[in-house]
GROMACS .gro file of C-alpha atoms in nm:
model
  394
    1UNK     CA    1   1.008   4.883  -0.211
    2UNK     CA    2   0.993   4.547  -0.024
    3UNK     CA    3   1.235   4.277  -0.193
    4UNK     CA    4   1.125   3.915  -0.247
    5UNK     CA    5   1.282   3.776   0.067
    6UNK     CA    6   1.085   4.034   0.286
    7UNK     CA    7   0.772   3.948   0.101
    8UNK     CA    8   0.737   3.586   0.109
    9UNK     CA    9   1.014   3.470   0.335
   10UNK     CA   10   1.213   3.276   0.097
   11UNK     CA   11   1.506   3.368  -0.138
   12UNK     CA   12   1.420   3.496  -0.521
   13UNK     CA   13   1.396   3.187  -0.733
   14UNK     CA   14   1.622   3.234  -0.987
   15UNK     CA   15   1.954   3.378  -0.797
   16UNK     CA   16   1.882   3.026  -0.552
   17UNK     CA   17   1.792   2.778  -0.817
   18UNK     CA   18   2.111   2.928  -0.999
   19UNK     CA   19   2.316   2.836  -0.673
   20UNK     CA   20   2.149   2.478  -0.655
   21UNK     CA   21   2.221   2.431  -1.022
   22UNK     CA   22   2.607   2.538  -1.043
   23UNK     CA   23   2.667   2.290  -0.713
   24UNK     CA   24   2.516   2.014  -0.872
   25UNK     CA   25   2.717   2.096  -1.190
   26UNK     CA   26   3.012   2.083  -0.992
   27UNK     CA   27   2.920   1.773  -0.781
   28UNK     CA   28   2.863   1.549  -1.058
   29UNK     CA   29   3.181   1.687  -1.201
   30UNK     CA   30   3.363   1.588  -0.831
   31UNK     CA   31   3.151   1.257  -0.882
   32UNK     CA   32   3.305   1.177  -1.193
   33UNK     CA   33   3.623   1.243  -1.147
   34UNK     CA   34   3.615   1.035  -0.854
   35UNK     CA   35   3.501   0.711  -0.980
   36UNK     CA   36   3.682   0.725  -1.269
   37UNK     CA   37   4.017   0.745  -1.039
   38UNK     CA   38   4.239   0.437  -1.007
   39UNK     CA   39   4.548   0.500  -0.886
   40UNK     CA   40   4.584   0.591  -0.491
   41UNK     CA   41   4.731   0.909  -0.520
   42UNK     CA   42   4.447   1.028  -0.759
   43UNK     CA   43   4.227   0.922  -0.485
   44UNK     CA   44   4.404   1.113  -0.217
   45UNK     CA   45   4.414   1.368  -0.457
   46UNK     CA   46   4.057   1.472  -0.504
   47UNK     CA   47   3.967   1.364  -0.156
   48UNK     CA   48   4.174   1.675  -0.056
   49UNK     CA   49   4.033   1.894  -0.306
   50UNK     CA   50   3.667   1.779  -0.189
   51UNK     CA   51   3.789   1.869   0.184
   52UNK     CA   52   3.963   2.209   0.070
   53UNK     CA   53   3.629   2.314  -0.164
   54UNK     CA   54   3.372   2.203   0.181
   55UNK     CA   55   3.568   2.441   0.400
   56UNK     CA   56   3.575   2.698   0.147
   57UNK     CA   57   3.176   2.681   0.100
   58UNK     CA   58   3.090   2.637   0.477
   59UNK     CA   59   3.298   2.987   0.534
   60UNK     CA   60   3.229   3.151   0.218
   61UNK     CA   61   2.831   3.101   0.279
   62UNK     CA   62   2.765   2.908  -0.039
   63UNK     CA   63   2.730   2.572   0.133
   64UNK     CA   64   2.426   2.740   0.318
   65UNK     CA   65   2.253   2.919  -0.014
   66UNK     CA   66   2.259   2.536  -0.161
   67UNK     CA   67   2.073   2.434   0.147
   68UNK     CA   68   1.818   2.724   0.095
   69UNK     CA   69   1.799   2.552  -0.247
   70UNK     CA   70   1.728   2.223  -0.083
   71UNK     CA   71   1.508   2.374   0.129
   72UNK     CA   72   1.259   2.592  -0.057
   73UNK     CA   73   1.287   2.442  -0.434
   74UNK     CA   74   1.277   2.040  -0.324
   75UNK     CA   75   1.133   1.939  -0.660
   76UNK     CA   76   1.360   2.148  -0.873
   77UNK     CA   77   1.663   2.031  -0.650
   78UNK     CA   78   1.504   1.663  -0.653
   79UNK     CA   79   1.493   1.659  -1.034
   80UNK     CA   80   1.901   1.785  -1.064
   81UNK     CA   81   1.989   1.474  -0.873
   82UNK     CA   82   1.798   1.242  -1.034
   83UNK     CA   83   1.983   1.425  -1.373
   84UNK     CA   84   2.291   1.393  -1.194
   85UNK     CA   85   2.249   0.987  -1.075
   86UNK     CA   86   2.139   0.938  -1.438
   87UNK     CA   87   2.418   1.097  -1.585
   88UNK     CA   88   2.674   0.914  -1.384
   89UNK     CA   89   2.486   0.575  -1.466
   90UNK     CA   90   2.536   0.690  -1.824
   91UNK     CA   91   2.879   0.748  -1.808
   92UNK     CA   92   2.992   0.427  -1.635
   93UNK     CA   93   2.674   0.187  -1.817
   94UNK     CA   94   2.924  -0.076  -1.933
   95UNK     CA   95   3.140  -0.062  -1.544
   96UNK     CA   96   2.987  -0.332  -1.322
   97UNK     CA   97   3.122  -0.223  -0.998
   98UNK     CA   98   3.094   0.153  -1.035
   99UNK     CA   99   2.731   0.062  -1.095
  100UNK     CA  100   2.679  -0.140  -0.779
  101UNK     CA  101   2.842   0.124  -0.571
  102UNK     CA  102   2.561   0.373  -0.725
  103UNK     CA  103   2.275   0.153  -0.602
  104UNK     CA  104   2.427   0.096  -0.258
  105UNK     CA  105   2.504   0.424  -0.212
  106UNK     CA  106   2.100   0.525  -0.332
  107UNK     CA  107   2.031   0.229  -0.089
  108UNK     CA  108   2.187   0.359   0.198
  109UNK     CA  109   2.026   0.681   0.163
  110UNK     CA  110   1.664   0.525   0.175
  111UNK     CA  111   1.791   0.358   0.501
  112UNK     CA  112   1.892   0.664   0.636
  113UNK     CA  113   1.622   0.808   0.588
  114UNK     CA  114   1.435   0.566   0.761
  115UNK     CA  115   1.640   0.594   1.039
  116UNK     CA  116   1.618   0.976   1.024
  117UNK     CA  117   1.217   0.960   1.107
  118UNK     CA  118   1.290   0.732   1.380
  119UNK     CA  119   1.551   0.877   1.548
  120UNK     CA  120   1.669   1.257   1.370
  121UNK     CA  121   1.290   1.335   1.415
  122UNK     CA  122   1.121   1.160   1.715
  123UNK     CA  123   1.436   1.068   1.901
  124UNK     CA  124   1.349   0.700   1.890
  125UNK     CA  125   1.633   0.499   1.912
  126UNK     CA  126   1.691   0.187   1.697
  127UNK     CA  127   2.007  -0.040   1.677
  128UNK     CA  128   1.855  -0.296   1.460
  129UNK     CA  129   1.788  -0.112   1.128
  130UNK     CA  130   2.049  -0.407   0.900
  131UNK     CA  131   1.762  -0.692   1.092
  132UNK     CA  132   1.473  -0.470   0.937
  133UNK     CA  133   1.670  -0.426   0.638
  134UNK     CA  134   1.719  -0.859   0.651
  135UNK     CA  135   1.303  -0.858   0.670
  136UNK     CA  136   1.263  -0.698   0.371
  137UNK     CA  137   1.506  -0.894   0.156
  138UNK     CA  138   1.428  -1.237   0.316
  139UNK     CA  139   0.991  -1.125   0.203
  140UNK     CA  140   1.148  -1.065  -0.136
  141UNK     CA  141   1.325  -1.388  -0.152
  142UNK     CA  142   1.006  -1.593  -0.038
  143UNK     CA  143   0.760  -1.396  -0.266
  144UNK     CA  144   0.973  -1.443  -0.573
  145UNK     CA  145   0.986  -1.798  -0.516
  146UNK     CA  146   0.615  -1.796  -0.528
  147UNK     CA  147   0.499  -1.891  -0.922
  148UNK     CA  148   0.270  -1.612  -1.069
  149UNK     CA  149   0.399  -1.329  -0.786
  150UNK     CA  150   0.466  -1.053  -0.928
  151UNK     CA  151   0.858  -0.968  -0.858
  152UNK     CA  152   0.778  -0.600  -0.845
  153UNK     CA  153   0.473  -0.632  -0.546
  154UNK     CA  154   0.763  -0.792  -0.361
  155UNK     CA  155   0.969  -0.444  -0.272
  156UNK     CA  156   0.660  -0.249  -0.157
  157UNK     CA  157   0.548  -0.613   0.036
  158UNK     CA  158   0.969  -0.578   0.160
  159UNK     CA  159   0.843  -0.244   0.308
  160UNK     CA  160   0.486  -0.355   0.451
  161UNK     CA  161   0.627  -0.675   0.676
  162UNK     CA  162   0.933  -0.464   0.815
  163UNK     CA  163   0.674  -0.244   0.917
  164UNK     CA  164   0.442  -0.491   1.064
  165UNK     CA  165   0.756  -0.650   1.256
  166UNK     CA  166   0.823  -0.290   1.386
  167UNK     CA  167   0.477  -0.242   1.495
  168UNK     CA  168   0.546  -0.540   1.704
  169UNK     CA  169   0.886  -0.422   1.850
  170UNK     CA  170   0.736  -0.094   1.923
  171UNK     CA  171   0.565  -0.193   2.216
  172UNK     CA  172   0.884  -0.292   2.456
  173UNK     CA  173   1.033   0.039   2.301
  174UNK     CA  174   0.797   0.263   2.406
  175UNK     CA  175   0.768   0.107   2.801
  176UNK     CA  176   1.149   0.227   2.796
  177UNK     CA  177   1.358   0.526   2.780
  178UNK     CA  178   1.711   0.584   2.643
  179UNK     CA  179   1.914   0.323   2.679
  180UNK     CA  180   1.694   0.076   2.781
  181UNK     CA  181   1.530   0.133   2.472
  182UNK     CA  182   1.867   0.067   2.243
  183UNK     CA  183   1.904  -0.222   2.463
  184UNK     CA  184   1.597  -0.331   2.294
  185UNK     CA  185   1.638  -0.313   1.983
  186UNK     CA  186   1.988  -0.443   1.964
  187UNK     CA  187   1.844  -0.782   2.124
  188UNK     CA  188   1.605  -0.789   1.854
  189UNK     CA  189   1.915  -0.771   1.585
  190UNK     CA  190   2.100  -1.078   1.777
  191UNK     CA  191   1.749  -1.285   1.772
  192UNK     CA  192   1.668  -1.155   1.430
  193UNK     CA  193   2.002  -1.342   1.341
  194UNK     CA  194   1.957  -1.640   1.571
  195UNK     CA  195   1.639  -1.686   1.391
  196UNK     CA  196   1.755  -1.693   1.038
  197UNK     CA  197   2.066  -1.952   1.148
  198UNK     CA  198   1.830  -2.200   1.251
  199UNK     CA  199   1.556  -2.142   1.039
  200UNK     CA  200   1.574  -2.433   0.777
  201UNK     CA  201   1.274  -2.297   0.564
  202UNK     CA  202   1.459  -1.967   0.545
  203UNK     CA  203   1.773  -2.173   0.426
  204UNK     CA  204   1.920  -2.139   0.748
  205UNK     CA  205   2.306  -2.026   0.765
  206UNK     CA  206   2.336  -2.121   0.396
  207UNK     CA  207   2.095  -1.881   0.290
  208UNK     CA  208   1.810  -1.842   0.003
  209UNK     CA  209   1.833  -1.758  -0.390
  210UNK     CA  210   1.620  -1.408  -0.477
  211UNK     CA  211   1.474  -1.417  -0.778
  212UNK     CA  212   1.553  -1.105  -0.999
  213UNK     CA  213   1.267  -0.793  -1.058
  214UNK     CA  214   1.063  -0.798  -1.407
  215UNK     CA  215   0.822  -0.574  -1.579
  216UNK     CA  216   0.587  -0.723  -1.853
  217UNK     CA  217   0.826  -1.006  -1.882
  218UNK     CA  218   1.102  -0.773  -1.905
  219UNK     CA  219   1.364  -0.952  -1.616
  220UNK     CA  220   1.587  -0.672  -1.472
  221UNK     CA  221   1.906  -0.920  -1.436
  222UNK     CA  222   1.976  -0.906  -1.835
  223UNK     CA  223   2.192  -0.678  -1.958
  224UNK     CA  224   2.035  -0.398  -2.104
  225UNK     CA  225   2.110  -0.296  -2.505
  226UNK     CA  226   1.986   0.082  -2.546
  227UNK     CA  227   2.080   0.021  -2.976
  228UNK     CA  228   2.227  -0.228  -3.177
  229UNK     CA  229   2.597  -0.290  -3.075
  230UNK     CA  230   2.548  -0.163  -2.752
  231UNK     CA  231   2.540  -0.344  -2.387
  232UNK     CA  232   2.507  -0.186  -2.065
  233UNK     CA  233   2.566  -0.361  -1.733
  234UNK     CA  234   2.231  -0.490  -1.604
  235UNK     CA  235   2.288  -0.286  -1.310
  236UNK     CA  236   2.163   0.010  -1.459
  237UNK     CA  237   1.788  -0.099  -1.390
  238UNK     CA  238   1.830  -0.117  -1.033
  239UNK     CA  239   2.018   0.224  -1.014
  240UNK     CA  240   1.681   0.318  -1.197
  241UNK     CA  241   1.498   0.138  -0.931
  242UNK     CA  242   1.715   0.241  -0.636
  243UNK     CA  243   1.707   0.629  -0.706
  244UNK     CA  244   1.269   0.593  -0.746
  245UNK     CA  245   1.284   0.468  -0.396
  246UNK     CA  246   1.577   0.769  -0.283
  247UNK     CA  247   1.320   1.023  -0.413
  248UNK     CA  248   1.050   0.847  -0.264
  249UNK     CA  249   1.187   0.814   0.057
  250UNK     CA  250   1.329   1.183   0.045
  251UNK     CA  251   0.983   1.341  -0.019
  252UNK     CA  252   0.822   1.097   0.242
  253UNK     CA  253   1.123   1.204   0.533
  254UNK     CA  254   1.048   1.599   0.383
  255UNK     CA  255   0.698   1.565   0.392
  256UNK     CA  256   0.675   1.437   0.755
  257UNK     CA  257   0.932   1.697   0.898
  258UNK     CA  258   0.718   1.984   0.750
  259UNK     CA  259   0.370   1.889   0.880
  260UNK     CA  260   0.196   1.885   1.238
  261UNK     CA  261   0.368   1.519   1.216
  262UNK     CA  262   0.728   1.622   1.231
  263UNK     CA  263   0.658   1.892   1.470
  264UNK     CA  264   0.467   1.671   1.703
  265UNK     CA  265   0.849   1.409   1.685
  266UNK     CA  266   1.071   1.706   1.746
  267UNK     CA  267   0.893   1.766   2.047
  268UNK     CA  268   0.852   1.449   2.168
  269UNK     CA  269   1.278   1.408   2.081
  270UNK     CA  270   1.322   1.735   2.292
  271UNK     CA  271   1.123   1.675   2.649
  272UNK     CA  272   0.848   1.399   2.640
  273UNK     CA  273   0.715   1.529   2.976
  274UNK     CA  274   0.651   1.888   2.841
  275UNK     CA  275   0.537   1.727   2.454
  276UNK     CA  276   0.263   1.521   2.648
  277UNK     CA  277   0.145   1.775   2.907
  278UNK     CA  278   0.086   1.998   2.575
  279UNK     CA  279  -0.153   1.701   2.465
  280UNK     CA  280   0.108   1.577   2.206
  281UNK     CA  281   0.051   1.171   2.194
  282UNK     CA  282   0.395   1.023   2.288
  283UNK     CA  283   0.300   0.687   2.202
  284UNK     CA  284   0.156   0.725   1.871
  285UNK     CA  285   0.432   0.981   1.753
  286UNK     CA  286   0.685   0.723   1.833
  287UNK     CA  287   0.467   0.451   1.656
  288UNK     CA  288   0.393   0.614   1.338
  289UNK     CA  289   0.794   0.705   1.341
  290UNK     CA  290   0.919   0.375   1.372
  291UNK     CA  291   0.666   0.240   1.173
  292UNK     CA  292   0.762   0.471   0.868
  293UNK     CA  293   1.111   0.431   0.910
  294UNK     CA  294   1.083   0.045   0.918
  295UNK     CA  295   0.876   0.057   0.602
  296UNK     CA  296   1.126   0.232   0.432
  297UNK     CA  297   1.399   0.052   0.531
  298UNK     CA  298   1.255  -0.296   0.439
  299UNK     CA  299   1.192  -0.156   0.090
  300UNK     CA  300   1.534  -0.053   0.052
  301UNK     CA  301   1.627  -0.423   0.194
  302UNK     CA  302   1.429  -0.611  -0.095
  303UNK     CA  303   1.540  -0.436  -0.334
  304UNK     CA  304   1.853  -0.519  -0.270
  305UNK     CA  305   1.759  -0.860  -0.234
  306UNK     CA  306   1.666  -0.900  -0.612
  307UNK     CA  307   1.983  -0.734  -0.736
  308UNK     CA  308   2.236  -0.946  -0.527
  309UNK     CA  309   2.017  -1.284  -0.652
  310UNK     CA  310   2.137  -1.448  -0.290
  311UNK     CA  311   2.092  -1.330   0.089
  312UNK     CA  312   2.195  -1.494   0.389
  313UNK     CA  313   2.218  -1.440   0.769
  314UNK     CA  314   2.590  -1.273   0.774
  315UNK     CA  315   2.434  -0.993   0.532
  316UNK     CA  316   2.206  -0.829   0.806
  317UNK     CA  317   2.436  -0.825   1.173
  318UNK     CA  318   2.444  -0.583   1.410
  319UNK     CA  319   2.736  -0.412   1.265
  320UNK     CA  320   2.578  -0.313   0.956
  321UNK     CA  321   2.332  -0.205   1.193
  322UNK     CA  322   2.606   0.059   1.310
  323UNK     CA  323   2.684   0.137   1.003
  324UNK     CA  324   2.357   0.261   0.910
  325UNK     CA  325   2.350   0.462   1.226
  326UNK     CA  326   2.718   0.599   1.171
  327UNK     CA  327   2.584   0.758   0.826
  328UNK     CA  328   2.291   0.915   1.077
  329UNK     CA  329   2.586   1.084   1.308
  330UNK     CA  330   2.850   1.209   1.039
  331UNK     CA  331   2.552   1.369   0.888
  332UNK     CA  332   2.411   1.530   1.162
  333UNK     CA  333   2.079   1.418   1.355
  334UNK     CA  334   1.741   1.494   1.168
  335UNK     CA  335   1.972   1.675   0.893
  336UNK     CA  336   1.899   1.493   0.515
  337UNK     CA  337   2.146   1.694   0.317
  338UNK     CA  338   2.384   1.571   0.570
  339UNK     CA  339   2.280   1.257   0.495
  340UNK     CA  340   2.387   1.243   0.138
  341UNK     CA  341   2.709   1.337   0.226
  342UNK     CA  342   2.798   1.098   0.488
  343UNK     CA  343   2.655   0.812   0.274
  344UNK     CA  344   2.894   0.907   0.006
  345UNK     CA  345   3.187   0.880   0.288
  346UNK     CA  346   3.110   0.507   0.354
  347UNK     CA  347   3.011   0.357   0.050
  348UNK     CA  348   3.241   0.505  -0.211
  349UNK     CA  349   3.594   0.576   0.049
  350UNK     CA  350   3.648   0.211   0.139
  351UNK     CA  351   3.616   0.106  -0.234
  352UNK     CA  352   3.845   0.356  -0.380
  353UNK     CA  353   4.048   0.420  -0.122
  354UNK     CA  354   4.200   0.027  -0.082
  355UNK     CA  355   4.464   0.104   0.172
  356UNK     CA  356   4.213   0.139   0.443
  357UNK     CA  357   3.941  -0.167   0.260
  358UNK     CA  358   4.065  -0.413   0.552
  359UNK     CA  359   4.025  -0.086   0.836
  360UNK     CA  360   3.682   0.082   0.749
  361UNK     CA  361   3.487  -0.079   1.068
  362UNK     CA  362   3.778   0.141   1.237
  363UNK     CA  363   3.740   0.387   1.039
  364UNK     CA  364   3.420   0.445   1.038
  365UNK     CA  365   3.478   0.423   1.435
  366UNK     CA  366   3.726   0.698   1.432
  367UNK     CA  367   3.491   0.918   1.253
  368UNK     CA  368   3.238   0.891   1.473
  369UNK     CA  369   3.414   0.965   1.782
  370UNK     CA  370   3.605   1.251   1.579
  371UNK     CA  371   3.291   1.422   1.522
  372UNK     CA  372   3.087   1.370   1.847
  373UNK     CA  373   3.385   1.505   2.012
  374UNK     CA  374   3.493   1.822   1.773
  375UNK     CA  375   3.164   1.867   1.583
  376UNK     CA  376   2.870   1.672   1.760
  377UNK     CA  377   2.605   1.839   1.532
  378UNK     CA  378   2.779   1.654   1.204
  379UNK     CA  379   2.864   1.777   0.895
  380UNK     CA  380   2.573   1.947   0.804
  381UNK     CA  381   2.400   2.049   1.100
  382UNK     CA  382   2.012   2.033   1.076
  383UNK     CA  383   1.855   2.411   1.124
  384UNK     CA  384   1.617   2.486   1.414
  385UNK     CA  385   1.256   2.468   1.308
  386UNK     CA  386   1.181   2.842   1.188
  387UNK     CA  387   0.793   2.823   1.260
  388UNK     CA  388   0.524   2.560   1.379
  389UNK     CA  389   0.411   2.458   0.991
  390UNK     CA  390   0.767   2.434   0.884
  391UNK     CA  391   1.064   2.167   0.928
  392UNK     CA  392   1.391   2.272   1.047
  393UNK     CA  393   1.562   2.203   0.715
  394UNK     CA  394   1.551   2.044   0.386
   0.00000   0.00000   0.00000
């Protein structure tokens, strides 16, 4: 008798969702333990046993039934992270900083994303994703200065200008190729800067005041008080609000990889001169993936301008730019579960690990040219597209 897997080409649902849901038992478990850590040697500590347990999965074959998980139960999967983000916010409601390293890390992710569509997918290169990340927050900080705005319209708006600006930088990128075309965008980060130095109506080098998110009057800067007694840190809204977008972004990155879209960018990213004599449109690919991408990022970017309450010019340069694009090579090209991971590496390892606080642009460095010399494909390598109606991963 035919098993499941020969009969509809995917794993039996319950032995996979049972993988999915014992790894994110035992990641929020990791998670926990890991923020809660103080002392250096802790640190060290579990950063070993995270390293020991990854090489143990990746030979064992467990680390690849979780990305079956990923791959053919998204929602299931989708909904154990948001459990897992909402337990850790739960855990740590009252901790400040723990909180804020949540929401940057969810931040991040939507960034990366962004970046994944652009340049994982269609191969389109962009250097300037922290300037596109500066559009968005600078849109929130003039739209919640307007009276009667609603602050909420101002992260979708965040999303909508970064994309219009992109639209607009998209059309030296595509007359280019390669590294002409990073050349590009990186002189669009430098005069993206320029610009907000001298501009006095933008507040110039001193910057601008954001005004904070509300619902129905409810302001998202207060501290929140679940019962009587009780206060939690008024960051827990905007991990609320950070992990919508992450999920949002996610299915939007998933749903594009999957579809004539996403098959249409790998080619294009693979040979342009075969993709077009196929009758694949090389411009428009490229458009609709940096326009996507931008869109994304510049939500992520004003939503982080109405937590922080104040932006200015030294928050968006080009080295947060290679950040952002750092997180795209530990991970591996076009792979999102990747992603995750090395998001996790550069938000939370600088902050707990202090000893290397002052270092991390080196770092970070040293990573990079670790893995493009010893593992190019990064930590979790994205899979070869299977079929023509399916993406090459999760």
């Amino acid at each position: 008798m035919m098993d499941a897997t020969v009969r509809t080409g995917r794993p039996p649902r319950l032995p996979v969702l049972a993988h999915g849901i014992a790894a994110t038992v035992l990641v929020g478990l990791y998670v926990t333990l890991f923020l809660e850590a103080e002392s250096q040697s802790a640190v060290l500590g579990l950063l070993a046993v995270g390293a020991a347990a990854a090489v143990v999965a990746a030979r064992s074959g467990v680390g690849t039934r979780v990305i079956e998980v990923l791959e053919h139960h998204p929602v299931a999967m989708g909904l154990l992270a948001a459990v897992l983000v909402l337990m850790e916010t739960w855990l740590f409601a009252e901790r400040h900083f723990v909180l804020l390293m949540i929401t940057t890390y969810l931040l991040y992710v939507t960034v990366g994303l962004g970046l994944t569509i652009q340049f994982g997918y269609a191969g389109t290169l962009n250097f300037a994703g922290a300037s596109f990340y500066g559009v968005g927050s600078y849109t929130a900080a003039v739209l919640t200065a307007v009276p009667g705005f609603p602050p909420l319209l101002a992260i979708p708006a965040g999303g909508l200008v970064a994309a219009v600006c992109g639209s607009l930088l998209v059309a030296p990128v595509l007359r280019t190729r390669g590294h002409y075309a990073a050349v590009v965008s990186i002189a669009f980060a430098l005069l993206f800067k320029t610009f907000l130095e001298v501009n006095e109506v933008l507040g110039g080098p001193q910057g601008l005041l954001v005004g904070s998110l509300s619902v129905a009057g409810y302001d998202f800067a207060a501290p929140l008080r679940p019962w009587p007694g009780t206060e939690w840190s008024f960051y827990v809204h905007h991990v609320l609000a950070a992990l919508l977008l992450a999920l949002f972004a996610y299915a939007v990155a998933r749903r594009i990889e999957h579809s004539w879209l996403g098959l249409a960018m790998d080619a294009v990213r693979m040979d342009e001169i075969a993709a077009a004599c196929f009758g694949v449109g090389i411009e428009r690919t490229k458009v609709v993936a940096f326009v996507w991408g931008n869109m994304l990022i510049g939500m992520a970017g004003a939503l982080y301008a109405t937590m922080v309450g104040f932006i200015a010019p030294n928050n968006f340069t080009f080295a947060d730019s290679l950040i952002f694009l750092s997180i795209l090579l530990l991970g591996g090209l076009g792979s999102r579960p990747g992603l995750l991971v090395a998001a996790a590496v550069v938000v939370f390892l600088p902050e707990k690990l202090q000893l290397i606080q002052e270092y991390r642009f080196l770092l970070f460095s040293a990573l990079v040219l670790v893995m493009l010399m010893f593992r190019p494909e990064g930590l979790v390598p994205r899979p070869p597209r299977g079929y023509p109606g399916g993406g090459g991963g999760p």
